Coordinates of C-alpha atoms in Angstrom, one line a residue:
M254 CA -0.1 0.1 -0.1
T255 CA 1.3 3.6 -1.3
N256 CA -0.6 6.0 0.3
H257 CA -0.6 7.4 4.1
P258 CA -3.6 5.8 5.5
D259 CA -5.2 9.2 6.4
T260 CA -5.0 10.8 3.4
A261 CA -8.4 10.4 1.4
P262 CA -7.9 9.9 -2.3
Q263 CA -9.1 12.8 -4.7
G264 CA -9.8 13.6 -8.4
T265 CA -9.3 10.7 -10.5
R266 CA -7.7 8.3 -8.6
A267 CA -10.9 8.5 -6.0
E268 CA -13.3 7.8 -9.1
L269 CA -11.0 4.7 -10.1
I270 CA -10.7 3.4 -6.5
A271 CA -14.5 4.2 -6.2
A272 CA -15.4 2.0 -9.0
G273 CA -12.5 -0.4 -7.9
L274 CA -14.7 -1.3 -4.9
N275 CA -17.4 -1.7 -6.9
L276 CA -16.8 -3.7 -9.7
F277 CA -14.1 -6.1 -7.9
G278 CA -16.5 -6.3 -5.4
R279 CA -19.6 -7.6 -7.5
K280 CA -17.6 -9.4 -10.1
G281 CA -14.0 -10.3 -9.1
F282 CA -11.0 -8.8 -10.0
A283 CA -10.4 -11.5 -12.8
A284 CA -14.1 -10.5 -14.4
T285 CA -13.3 -7.0 -14.1
S286 CA -11.9 -5.4 -17.2
T287 CA -9.5 -2.3 -17.4
R288 CA -11.7 -0.9 -19.8
A289 CA -14.5 -1.5 -17.6
L290 CA -13.1 0.6 -14.5
A291 CA -12.2 3.3 -17.0
A292 CA -15.9 3.6 -17.9
A293 CA -17.2 3.8 -14.5
A294 CA -14.7 6.1 -13.7
N295 CA -15.2 8.1 -16.4
T296 CA -11.7 8.2 -17.6
N297 CA -9.3 6.4 -19.7
V298 CA -7.5 3.3 -19.5
A299 CA -4.2 4.8 -19.4
S300 CA -5.1 6.5 -16.2
I301 CA -4.9 3.3 -14.4
A302 CA -1.4 2.9 -15.0
Y303 CA -0.7 6.3 -14.4
H304 CA -2.3 6.7 -11.1
F305 CA -1.5 2.8 -9.9
G306 CA 0.6 1.0 -12.1
S307 CA -1.9 -1.7 -13.3
K308 CA -5.0 -3.0 -12.2
D309 CA -3.4 -5.0 -9.3
G310 CA -2.2 -1.3 -8.3
L311 CA -5.9 -0.3 -8.3
R312 CA -6.9 -3.2 -6.3
R313 CA -4.2 -2.8 -3.8
A314 CA -5.3 1.1 -3.3
C315 CA -9.0 -0.4 -2.6
G316 CA -7.8 -2.3 0.0
E317 CA -5.8 0.8 1.3
E318 CA -9.2 2.9 1.3
V319 CA -11.1 0.0 3.0
A320 CA -8.4 0.6 5.9
R321 CA -8.9 4.2 5.9
R322 CA -12.3 4.7 5.9
V323 CA -12.8 2.3 9.1
G324 CA -10.1 3.1 10.8
G325 CA -11.7 6.7 10.5
V326 CA -14.8 5.5 11.6
L327 CA -13.1 3.6 14.6
A328 CA -11.0 7.0 15.6
Q329 CA -14.1 8.9 16.3
A330 CA -14.4 7.2 19.3
G331 CA -11.0 8.3 20.6
T332 CA -7.5 6.9 20.3
D333 CA -6.1 7.2 23.7
M334 CA -6.0 4.3 26.0
P335 CA -8.8 4.6 28.4
A336 CA -7.3 4.5 32.5
T337 CA -10.3 2.9 34.0
P338 CA -12.4 0.0 33.5
A339 CA -15.9 1.9 33.3
S340 CA -14.0 4.4 30.7
A341 CA -12.7 1.1 28.4
A342 CA -16.5 -0.4 28.3
M343 CA -17.8 2.7 27.7
R344 CA -15.1 3.2 24.6
I345 CA -15.7 -0.4 23.3
E346 CA -19.7 0.5 23.1
Q347 CA -18.8 3.7 21.3
M348 CA -16.8 1.6 18.5
L349 CA -19.5 -1.0 18.1
R350 CA -22.3 1.8 18.4
R351 CA -20.2 3.6 15.5
M352 CA -19.5 0.5 13.6
V353 CA -23.2 -0.8 13.0
L354 CA -24.1 2.7 12.3
F355 CA -21.0 2.8 9.3
L356 CA -21.7 -0.7 8.1
A357 CA -25.2 -1.4 8.3
G358 CA -27.1 1.8 9.1
S359 CA -25.9 3.6 5.9
Y360 CA -25.2 2.5 2.3
D361 CA -22.4 4.1 2.0
A362 CA -20.3 1.5 3.3
D363 CA -21.7 -1.1 1.0
D364 CA -19.2 -1.4 -1.7
I365 CA -16.4 -1.9 0.7
V366 CA -18.1 -4.5 2.2
G367 CA -18.8 -5.9 -0.8
F368 CA -15.0 -5.6 -2.0
M369 CA -13.5 -6.9 1.3
L370 CA -16.1 -10.1 1.4
R371 CA -14.8 -11.1 -2.4
E372 CA -11.5 -10.4 -1.0
I373 CA -12.2 -13.0 2.1
G374 CA -13.6 -15.5 -0.4
E375 CA -10.9 -15.0 -3.0
D376 CA -8.3 -15.1 -0.2
G377 CA -6.9 -12.5 -2.6
P378 CA -3.5 -10.3 -1.6
V379 CA -5.6 -7.2 -0.3
L380 CA -6.8 -9.5 2.9
D381 CA -2.9 -9.6 3.8
D382 CA -2.7 -5.7 3.1
V383 CA -6.0 -4.4 4.9
Y384 CA -5.3 -7.9 7.9
S385 CA -2.1 -6.3 8.6
T386 CA -3.0 -2.8 8.3
M387 CA -6.6 -2.6 9.9
I388 CA -8.1 -6.1 11.3
E389 CA -5.0 -7.0 13.2
P390 CA -4.3 -3.6 14.7
M391 CA -8.3 -3.2 15.5
H392 CA -8.2 -6.4 17.0
R393 CA -5.6 -5.9 19.3
R394 CA -7.2 -2.5 20.2
F395 CA -10.4 -3.8 21.4
C396 CA -8.5 -6.6 23.0
A397 CA -6.4 -4.4 25.2
L398 CA -9.6 -2.2 25.7
W399 CA -11.5 -5.4 26.9
A400 CA -8.2 -6.1 29.1
I401 CA -8.8 -2.8 30.9
A402 CA -12.5 -3.1 31.2
T403 CA -12.3 -7.1 32.4
G404 CA -9.0 -7.3 34.2
R405 CA -8.3 -10.3 31.7
E406 CA -5.2 -10.9 29.8
A407 CA -5.3 -8.8 26.4
E408 CA -3.5 -11.9 24.3
S409 CA -5.2 -14.8 25.7
E410 CA -6.9 -17.0 23.5
A411 CA -10.2 -16.5 25.4
T412 CA -10.0 -12.6 24.9
R413 CA -9.5 -12.7 21.8
L414 CA -12.4 -14.9 20.7
V415 CA -14.9 -13.2 22.9
V416 CA -13.7 -9.9 21.4
F417 CA -14.2 -11.5 17.6
S418 CA -17.7 -12.5 19.3
V419 CA -19.0 -8.9 20.0
I420 CA -17.6 -7.5 17.3
G421 CA -19.2 -10.3 14.8
Q422 CA -22.7 -9.4 15.8
V423 CA -22.2 -6.1 14.1
L424 CA -21.1 -7.9 11.0
Y425 CA -24.1 -9.8 10.9
F426 CA -26.4 -7.4 11.1
R427 CA -24.4 -5.7 8.1
I428 CA -23.9 -9.2 5.7
G429 CA -27.8 -10.3 7.0
R430 CA -29.0 -6.9 6.7
P431 CA -31.4 -8.3 3.8
I432 CA -32.9 -10.7 6.0
V433 CA -33.2 -8.4 9.4
E434 CA -35.2 -6.0 7.1
R435 CA -37.3 -8.5 5.8
R436 CA -37.7 -10.3 9.2
L437 CA -38.6 -7.0 11.0
G438 CA -40.2 -5.4 8.3
W439 CA -38.2 -2.6 7.7
S440 CA -38.4 -0.9 4.5
A441 CA -34.6 0.2 4.8
L442 CA -32.0 -0.2 7.4
G443 CA -31.1 3.5 8.5
P444 CA -29.5 5.1 11.1
A445 CA -32.6 5.0 13.3
E446 CA -32.8 1.2 12.9
A447 CA -28.8 1.4 13.7
A448 CA -29.5 3.1 16.9
R449 CA -31.9 0.7 17.9
I450 CA -29.3 -2.4 17.0
G451 CA -26.5 -0.5 18.8
D452 CA -28.6 -0.2 22.3
L453 CA -28.6 -4.1 21.9
L454 CA -25.2 -4.6 21.1
A455 CA -24.4 -2.4 24.0
A456 CA -26.7 -4.4 26.2
N457 CA -25.4 -7.4 25.1
L458 CA -21.9 -6.1 25.4
H459 CA -21.9 -5.0 28.9
A460 CA -23.7 -8.3 29.9
I461 CA -20.5 -10.4 28.8
L462 CA -18.2 -7.9 30.6
D463 CA -20.4 -8.3 33.5
R464 CA -19.8 -12.0 33.5
E465 CA -15.8 -11.9 32.3
R466 CA -14.9 -10.1 35.6
T467 CA -16.8 -12.3 37.9
Q468 CA -15.0 -15.7 36.2

């Protein structure tokens, strides 16, 4: 990955990354032509090589954009490490609420979710990039917060597993959004619905934290 993770892409570069997230996610990397990418970005094929070196370079830039956007959402909850169990528990809750609002409560994240699901399914090279730059650091941060909130060891297998289970609730509501909307009779899962899901996830979180503290 070549760009600084905090730098949003601009201009033609941004348009090509948007096209890549959408088309790579829907059709897969191999089935997406440079001509289709350029057409979706309203530019010429040569601009892919100019900005990214190759189609593979664009693919990796899409992964970088995923890490930048998700990392930015989580950073909104704060980047310092809380000093008390109560503040650590509140930080985890804030991060969960922001994640569910971003991933499930709007359609802005649809292309990055589709792109990452495709990369995970294909075990593509971008998965390694995003894992090292976003997924593992994010998970380690959750684990460190969990340790402060519960007194448990941050990197124990039990902590890593329970953190995956907590985050997994958010991912289900995004991946299973059409099922949730249908079962609940929602015309769309928007910010108001995401807030109600956030309330539920917060209640689940604190119940698990209470259990972990007493064991």
